[in-house]
Structures are given as C-alpha cells and as structure tokens.
mmCIF file of C-alpha atoms in Angstrom:
data_model
loop_
_atom_site.group_PDB
_atom_site.id
_atom_site.type_symbol
_atom_site.label_atom_id
_atom_site.label_comp_id
_atom_site.label_asym_id
_atom_site.label_seq_id
_atom_site.Cartn_x
_atom_site.Cartn_y
_atom_site.Cartn_z
ATOM 1 C CA LYS A 728 -16.027 -12.047 6.360
ATOM 2 C CA ALA A 729 -16.404 -9.744 3.390
ATOM 3 C CA GLY A 730 -13.359 -7.795 2.285
ATOM 4 C CA VAL A 731 -13.009 -4.153 1.306
ATOM 5 C CA THR A 732 -15.331 -3.267 -1.544
ATOM 6 C CA GLN A 733 -14.662 -0.428 -3.955
ATOM 7 C CA THR A 734 -17.071 0.859 -6.569
ATOM 8 C CA PRO A 735 -16.988 1.336 -9.431
ATOM 9 C CA ARG A 736 -14.113 -0.850 -10.659
ATOM 10 C CA TYR A 737 -13.577 1.170 -13.814
ATOM 11 C CA LEU A 738 -14.403 4.752 -14.699
ATOM 12 C CA ILE A 739 -13.736 6.916 -17.739
ATOM 13 C CA LYS A 740 -14.051 10.673 -17.429
ATOM 14 C CA THR A 741 -12.961 13.730 -19.374
ATOM 15 C CA ARG A 742 -10.852 16.664 -18.237
ATOM 16 C CA GLY A 743 -12.693 19.164 -16.081
ATOM 17 C CA GLN A 744 -15.278 16.708 -14.789
ATOM 18 C CA GLN A 745 -15.514 15.507 -11.230
ATOM 19 C CA VAL A 746 -15.737 11.989 -9.867
ATOM 20 C CA THR A 747 -16.795 10.254 -6.650
ATOM 21 C CA LEU A 748 -15.373 6.880 -5.642
ATOM 22 C CA SER A 749 -16.834 4.691 -2.930
ATOM 23 C CA CYS A 750 -15.282 2.341 -0.386
ATOM 24 C CA SER A 751 -16.955 -0.066 2.031
ATOM 25 C CA PRO A 752 -14.487 -1.239 4.695
ATOM 26 C CA ILE A 753 -14.338 -4.565 6.481
ATOM 27 C CA SER A 754 -16.976 -4.757 9.190
ATOM 28 C CA GLY A 755 -15.589 -3.428 12.471
ATOM 29 C CA HIS A 756 -12.814 -1.402 10.853
ATOM 30 C CA ARG A 757 -13.002 2.284 11.704
ATOM 31 C CA SER A 758 -10.043 3.561 9.691
ATOM 32 C CA VAL A 759 -10.198 4.059 5.943
ATOM 33 C CA SER A 760 -7.206 5.261 3.922
ATOM 34 C CA TRP A 761 -7.043 6.218 0.273
ATOM 35 C CA TYR A 762 -4.059 5.791 -2.031
ATOM 36 C CA GLN A 763 -3.278 6.698 -5.627
ATOM 37 C CA GLN A 764 -1.180 4.189 -7.562
ATOM 38 C CA THR A 765 0.581 5.005 -10.824
ATOM 39 C CA PRO A 766 3.394 3.138 -12.611
ATOM 40 C CA GLY A 767 5.880 5.949 -12.075
ATOM 41 C CA GLN A 768 5.091 7.016 -8.507
ATOM 42 C CA GLY A 769 3.868 3.809 -6.934
ATOM 43 C CA LEU A 770 1.418 3.987 -4.024
ATOM 44 C CA GLN A 771 0.925 7.551 -2.802
ATOM 45 C CA PHE A 772 -1.049 8.256 0.369
ATOM 46 C CA LEU A 773 -4.001 10.593 -0.098
ATOM 47 C CA PHE A 774 -5.746 10.735 3.282
ATOM 48 C CA GLU A 775 -7.048 8.684 6.192
ATOM 49 C CA TYR A 776 -10.368 8.907 7.962
ATOM 50 C CA PHE A 777 -11.102 7.552 11.411
ATOM 51 C CA SER A 778 -14.513 7.835 13.063
ATOM 52 C CA GLU A 779 -15.674 10.342 10.445
ATOM 53 C CA THR A 780 -12.672 12.655 10.968
ATOM 54 C CA GLN A 781 -9.723 13.159 8.649
ATOM 55 C CA ARG A 782 -6.764 12.034 10.716
ATOM 56 C CA ASN A 783 -3.897 12.194 8.214
ATOM 57 C CA LYS A 784 -3.410 13.868 4.874
ATOM 58 C CA GLY A 785 -0.911 13.393 2.054
ATOM 59 C CA ASN A 786 0.546 15.937 -0.331
ATOM 60 C CA PHE A 787 -2.227 16.222 -2.873
ATOM 61 C CA PRO A 788 -4.021 19.371 -4.064
ATOM 62 C CA GLY A 789 -7.343 20.442 -2.618
ATOM 63 C CA ARG A 790 -9.141 18.980 -5.645
ATOM 64 C CA PHE A 791 -8.846 15.664 -3.833
ATOM 65 C CA SER A 792 -11.217 15.364 -0.897
ATOM 66 C CA GLY A 793 -12.934 12.674 1.057
ATOM 67 C CA ARG A 794 -15.365 11.936 3.797
ATOM 68 C CA GLN A 795 -16.414 9.098 6.041
ATOM 69 C CA PHE A 796 -19.884 8.211 7.182
ATOM 70 C CA SER A 797 -21.056 6.939 10.556
ATOM 71 C CA ASN A 798 -21.037 3.349 9.255
ATOM 72 C CA SER A 799 -17.331 3.817 8.306
ATOM 73 C CA ARG A 800 -18.035 3.777 4.585
ATOM 74 C CA SER A 801 -15.967 6.375 2.791
ATOM 75 C CA GLU A 802 -16.093 8.368 -0.396
ATOM 76 C CA MET A 803 -13.360 10.153 -2.265
ATOM 77 C CA ASN A 804 -14.029 13.038 -4.622
ATOM 78 C CA VAL A 805 -11.789 14.528 -7.274
ATOM 79 C CA SER A 806 -12.906 17.764 -8.892
ATOM 80 C CA THR A 807 -11.705 19.448 -12.099
ATOM 81 C CA LEU A 808 -10.092 16.259 -13.350
ATOM 82 C CA GLU A 809 -6.720 16.460 -15.106
ATOM 83 C CA LEU A 810 -5.052 13.942 -17.392
ATOM 84 C CA GLY A 811 -2.502 13.224 -14.659
ATOM 85 C CA ASP A 812 -5.255 11.990 -12.364
ATOM 86 C CA SER A 813 -5.462 8.776 -14.379
ATOM 87 C CA ALA A 814 -4.516 6.091 -11.884
ATOM 88 C CA LEU A 815 -5.651 3.166 -9.780
ATOM 89 C CA TYR A 816 -7.285 4.495 -6.610
ATOM 90 C CA LEU A 817 -7.064 2.094 -3.709
ATOM 91 C CA CYS A 818 -8.915 2.130 -0.452
ATOM 92 C CA ALA A 819 -7.648 0.310 2.635
ATOM 93 C CA SER A 820 -9.293 -0.298 5.976
ATOM 94 C CA SER A 821 -7.963 -1.265 9.397
ATOM 95 C CA PHE A 822 -8.938 -1.149 13.077
ATOM 96 C CA GLY A 823 -7.041 2.128 13.227
ATOM 97 C CA GLY A 824 -4.187 1.557 15.663
ATOM 98 C CA SER A 825 -0.606 2.327 14.674
ATOM 99 C CA GLY A 826 0.996 -0.541 12.824
ATOM 100 C CA GLN A 827 -2.271 -2.239 11.979
ATOM 101 C CA PRO A 828 -2.131 -4.116 8.658
ATOM 102 C CA GLN A 829 -3.972 -2.380 5.861
ATOM 103 C CA HIS A 830 -6.666 -4.403 4.090
ATOM 104 C CA PHE A 831 -6.967 -3.167 0.538
ATOM 105 C CA GLY A 832 -9.796 -3.298 -1.943
ATOM 106 C CA ASP A 833 -9.084 -4.023 -5.602
ATOM 107 C CA GLY A 834 -9.321 -0.359 -6.507
ATOM 108 C CA THR A 835 -11.064 1.861 -9.005
ATOM 109 C CA ARG A 836 -9.254 2.312 -12.302
ATOM 110 C CA LEU A 837 -9.848 5.926 -13.343
ATOM 111 C CA SER A 838 -9.001 6.988 -16.890
ATOM 112 C CA ILE A 839 -9.138 10.625 -17.957
ATOM 113 C CA LEU A 840 -9.561 11.388 -21.659
ATOM 114 C CA SER B 197 12.634 13.157 3.424
ATOM 115 C CA GLN B 198 11.639 9.641 4.408
ATOM 116 C CA LYS B 199 11.943 7.323 1.466
ATOM 117 C CA ILE B 200 11.532 3.631 0.797
ATOM 118 C CA GLU B 201 13.628 2.295 -2.054
ATOM 119 C CA GLN B 202 13.080 -1.021 -3.752
ATOM 120 C CA ASN B 203 14.827 -2.436 -6.787
ATOM 121 C CA SER B 204 12.711 -1.526 -9.785
ATOM 122 C CA GLU B 205 14.188 -4.320 -11.881
ATOM 123 C CA ALA B 206 12.204 -7.546 -11.883
ATOM 124 C CA LEU B 207 13.640 -10.550 -10.101
ATOM 125 C CA ASN B 208 13.444 -13.770 -12.116
ATOM 126 C CA ILE B 209 14.190 -17.044 -10.363
ATOM 127 C CA GLN B 210 13.633 -20.747 -10.855
ATOM 128 C CA GLU B 211 11.009 -22.662 -8.930
ATOM 129 C CA GLY B 212 12.359 -24.151 -5.728
ATOM 130 C CA LYS B 213 15.015 -21.476 -5.205
ATOM 131 C CA THR B 214 14.970 -18.794 -2.530
ATOM 132 C CA ALA B 215 13.922 -15.330 -3.658
ATOM 133 C CA THR B 216 15.392 -12.377 -1.784
ATOM 134 C CA LEU B 217 13.993 -8.880 -2.191
ATOM 135 C CA THR B 218 15.497 -5.738 -0.731
ATOM 136 C CA CYS B 219 13.958 -2.653 0.846
ATOM 137 C CA ASN B 220 16.145 0.283 1.849
ATOM 138 C CA TYR B 221 14.950 3.271 3.832
ATOM 139 C CA THR B 222 16.401 6.699 4.467
ATOM 140 C CA ASN B 223 16.736 8.853 7.551
ATOM 141 C CA TYR B 224 15.119 7.733 10.790
ATOM 142 C CA SER B 225 14.504 4.064 11.433
ATOM 143 C CA PRO B 226 10.772 3.449 11.348
ATOM 144 C CA ALA B 227 9.040 1.777 14.271
ATOM 145 C CA TYR B 228 8.163 -1.063 11.915
ATOM 146 C CA LEU B 229 8.158 -2.144 8.299
ATOM 147 C CA GLN B 230 5.355 -3.942 6.512
ATOM 148 C CA TRP B 231 5.519 -6.188 3.470
ATOM 149 C CA TYR B 232 2.684 -6.714 0.996
ATOM 150 C CA ARG B 233 2.233 -8.603 -2.251
ATOM 151 C CA GLN B 234 0.232 -7.274 -5.166
ATOM 152 C CA ASP B 235 -1.081 -9.234 -8.123
ATOM 153 C CA PRO B 236 -1.892 -7.448 -11.411
ATOM 154 C CA GLY B 237 -5.245 -5.703 -11.248
ATOM 155 C CA ARG B 238 -5.668 -6.397 -7.542
ATOM 156 C CA GLY B 239 -5.059 -4.480 -4.335
ATOM 157 C CA PRO B 240 -2.021 -5.212 -2.133
ATOM 158 C CA VAL B 241 -2.332 -8.029 0.404
ATOM 159 C CA PHE B 242 -0.609 -7.747 3.794
ATOM 160 C CA LEU B 243 2.039 -10.423 4.473
ATOM 161 C CA LEU B 244 4.261 -9.533 7.412
ATOM 162 C CA LEU B 245 5.118 -6.775 9.864
ATOM 163 C CA ILE B 246 8.499 -6.526 11.551
ATOM 164 C CA ARG B 247 9.227 -4.112 14.388
ATOM 165 C CA GLU B 248 12.389 -2.112 14.869
ATOM 166 C CA ASN B 249 13.503 -4.272 17.817
ATOM 167 C CA GLU B 250 12.966 -7.548 15.940
ATOM 168 C CA LYS B 251 15.805 -8.926 13.870
ATOM 169 C CA GLU B 252 13.750 -11.515 12.022
ATOM 170 C CA LYS B 253 10.130 -12.600 11.508
ATOM 171 C CA ARG B 254 8.845 -15.781 9.878
ATOM 172 C CA LYS B 255 5.566 -16.951 8.452
ATOM 173 C CA GLU B 256 5.522 -20.319 6.678
ATOM 174 C CA ARG B 257 7.930 -19.965 3.697
ATOM 175 C CA LEU B 258 8.369 -16.237 4.254
ATOM 176 C CA LYS B 259 11.080 -14.548 6.291
ATOM 177 C CA VAL B 260 11.702 -10.850 6.846
ATOM 178 C CA THR B 261 14.743 -9.232 8.445
ATOM 179 C CA PHE B 262 15.261 -5.701 9.743
ATOM 180 C CA ASP B 263 18.779 -4.261 9.966
ATOM 181 C CA THR B 264 18.761 -0.774 11.486
ATOM 182 C CA THR B 265 22.507 -0.372 10.887
ATOM 183 C CA LEU B 266 22.220 -0.960 7.152
ATOM 184 C CA LYS B 267 18.756 0.707 7.088
ATOM 185 C CA GLN B 268 17.502 -2.291 5.207
ATOM 186 C CA SER B 269 14.886 -5.026 5.269
ATOM 187 C CA LEU B 270 15.205 -8.265 3.330
ATOM 188 C CA PHE B 271 12.215 -10.359 2.298
ATOM 189 C CA HIS B 272 12.944 -14.026 1.617
ATOM 190 C CA ILE B 273 10.639 -16.584 -0.007
ATOM 191 C CA THR B 274 12.033 -20.086 0.342
ATOM 192 C CA ALA B 275 11.108 -22.995 -1.960
ATOM 193 C CA SER B 276 9.544 -20.465 -4.323
ATOM 194 C CA GLN B 277 6.603 -21.461 -6.497
ATOM 195 C CA PRO B 278 5.123 -19.931 -9.672
ATOM 196 C CA ALA B 279 2.184 -18.811 -7.498
ATOM 197 C CA ASP B 280 4.619 -16.542 -5.626
ATOM 198 C CA SER B 281 4.974 -14.422 -8.778
ATOM 199 C CA ALA B 282 3.739 -10.948 -7.840
ATOM 200 C CA THR B 283 4.977 -7.489 -6.963
ATOM 201 C CA SER B 284 6.356 -7.208 -3.430
ATOM 202 C CA LEU B 285 5.793 -3.890 -1.693
ATOM 203 C CA CYS B 286 7.625 -2.609 1.355
ATOM 204 C CA ALA B 287 6.112 0.117 3.548
ATOM 205 C CA ARG B 288 7.398 2.153 6.476
ATOM 206 C CA LEU B 289 5.641 4.259 9.051
ATOM 207 C CA SER B 290 6.217 7.960 8.569
ATOM 208 C CA TYR B 291 8.332 9.466 11.357
ATOM 209 C CA ASN B 292 5.889 11.978 12.758
ATOM 210 C CA THR B 293 2.523 10.713 11.534
ATOM 211 C CA ASP B 294 0.724 7.418 11.156
ATOM 212 C CA LYS B 295 0.973 7.524 7.373
ATOM 213 C CA LEU B 296 2.381 4.541 5.551
ATOM 214 C CA ILE B 297 5.009 5.305 2.923
ATOM 215 C CA PHE B 298 5.284 2.615 0.243
ATOM 216 C CA GLY B 299 8.135 1.711 -2.033
ATOM 217 C CA THR B 300 7.437 1.313 -5.736
ATOM 218 C CA GLY B 301 7.738 -2.449 -5.445
ATOM 219 C CA THR B 302 9.795 -5.210 -7.021
ATOM 220 C CA ARG B 303 8.209 -7.657 -9.406
ATOM 221 C CA LEU B 304 9.066 -11.302 -8.746
ATOM 222 C CA GLN B 305 8.695 -13.901 -11.494
ATOM 223 C CA VAL B 306 9.141 -17.563 -10.566
ATOM 224 C CA PHE B 307 9.661 -19.874 -13.531
ATOM 225 C CA PRO B 308 8.811 -23.605 -13.396
#
C-alpha cells in the first residue's frame, strides 16, 4: 500500500512569508504527527492530530499551526517565517494507539532566505 | 525533563562485525522505546519497539535491549553490511502524554 506522501518536497521562502505543507497518511491511519528536524536539535515534535482534533502539542510558537481533514489528510502552516524555521518538516501517520510505530514521509525541505 | 541521549559521534565499523549503538534516557522509565533508521534525505523508518517489561527483542539481525536500572537501551546489528549504514534514532514515550521524544541519532558507517 502507498506510504505517507508529503508535498512539496522542497520549498524556498523569504522571511515574513507564510507556508502550507501537506501530508497524506497511509490509508486507514487516523493519527498524523508533524516533526521539525534540524542538525542541531534533531527531531522535535510539533503536534498530533487524530480524527480532525489536535491531540498533542509540542513547544513551538503559535506561528506553527495545523489541521486535519475528514479523510485524515493534514496540513501544517507556518506564518511570519523566520530564518530559524529552515528545516526538514516530517509528517508521520499511525493507527493512533499508544506505542504504535510511526510511518514517516520523506519530508518537506523548507529553506528561508 | 525527559531526555533521550545518543552518542553524536559516528560509529565506524567493518563489514561482518556487530554494531552496538547506545540510547540513554533520563528520569522516569518510559513504557517503551522505539528504534528507527534514517537514510540521508529520507524520513525515519520504524525498526523495533521494546516495552519496559521486556529485556530483549529480536528481528532478523537486529537486537534491542532495555535496562531500566541503567536507564539504557542498546541496539545491536549483527553481521553488519554496508547497507546498514544510516542514522539510528531512539525514541521514548513522554511520561504524561503520547508524544514521542527522539534522540538526535547516531550515524553508523559500515565499511566493506
């Protein structure tokens, strides 16, 4: 079956702009989590959505937001982009129970100029 | 705070040898630990999960241990191959939420 799909793969933006990233989970998965990965900090949890509701949230500013649609597809939005937002943004899906393995997409590489 | 610590230095070993990677955690023992591998430019891929009450878990050439006394998990790859070269990531469940906390990973390089 198809894996997790993230679009776009690469994105270049300038400071102050906003961006929307998309994630299509594995069919049947109801949980979608978003992570930010940078060389210095590693994988940092942003938030998790389950059945269209945000279930968990990491320690990121309000500029980072997300949503999930009824078909479990999810979008992540970052407003007022800063240079420090340059990172690989990864989406992961699972059935949603505790301990379920996370199935990751290959990410969106966001570069801020 | 709940942290996951992995050796940031790369591990270089010869093909055929056993690679051992370490994951240390702080504070409360998590209900389980997960191990992933990540290739450059790709997302992490789930390998193994080991629960708090399990001492050891195996999958083909992979073995994971969980020592709650040492607050440590070891990840072993036996008969290593160049294709095993990747970054290994360890993750723990947060104590009071269902969030996964990842370590920064250890890069493994297997030389022929």
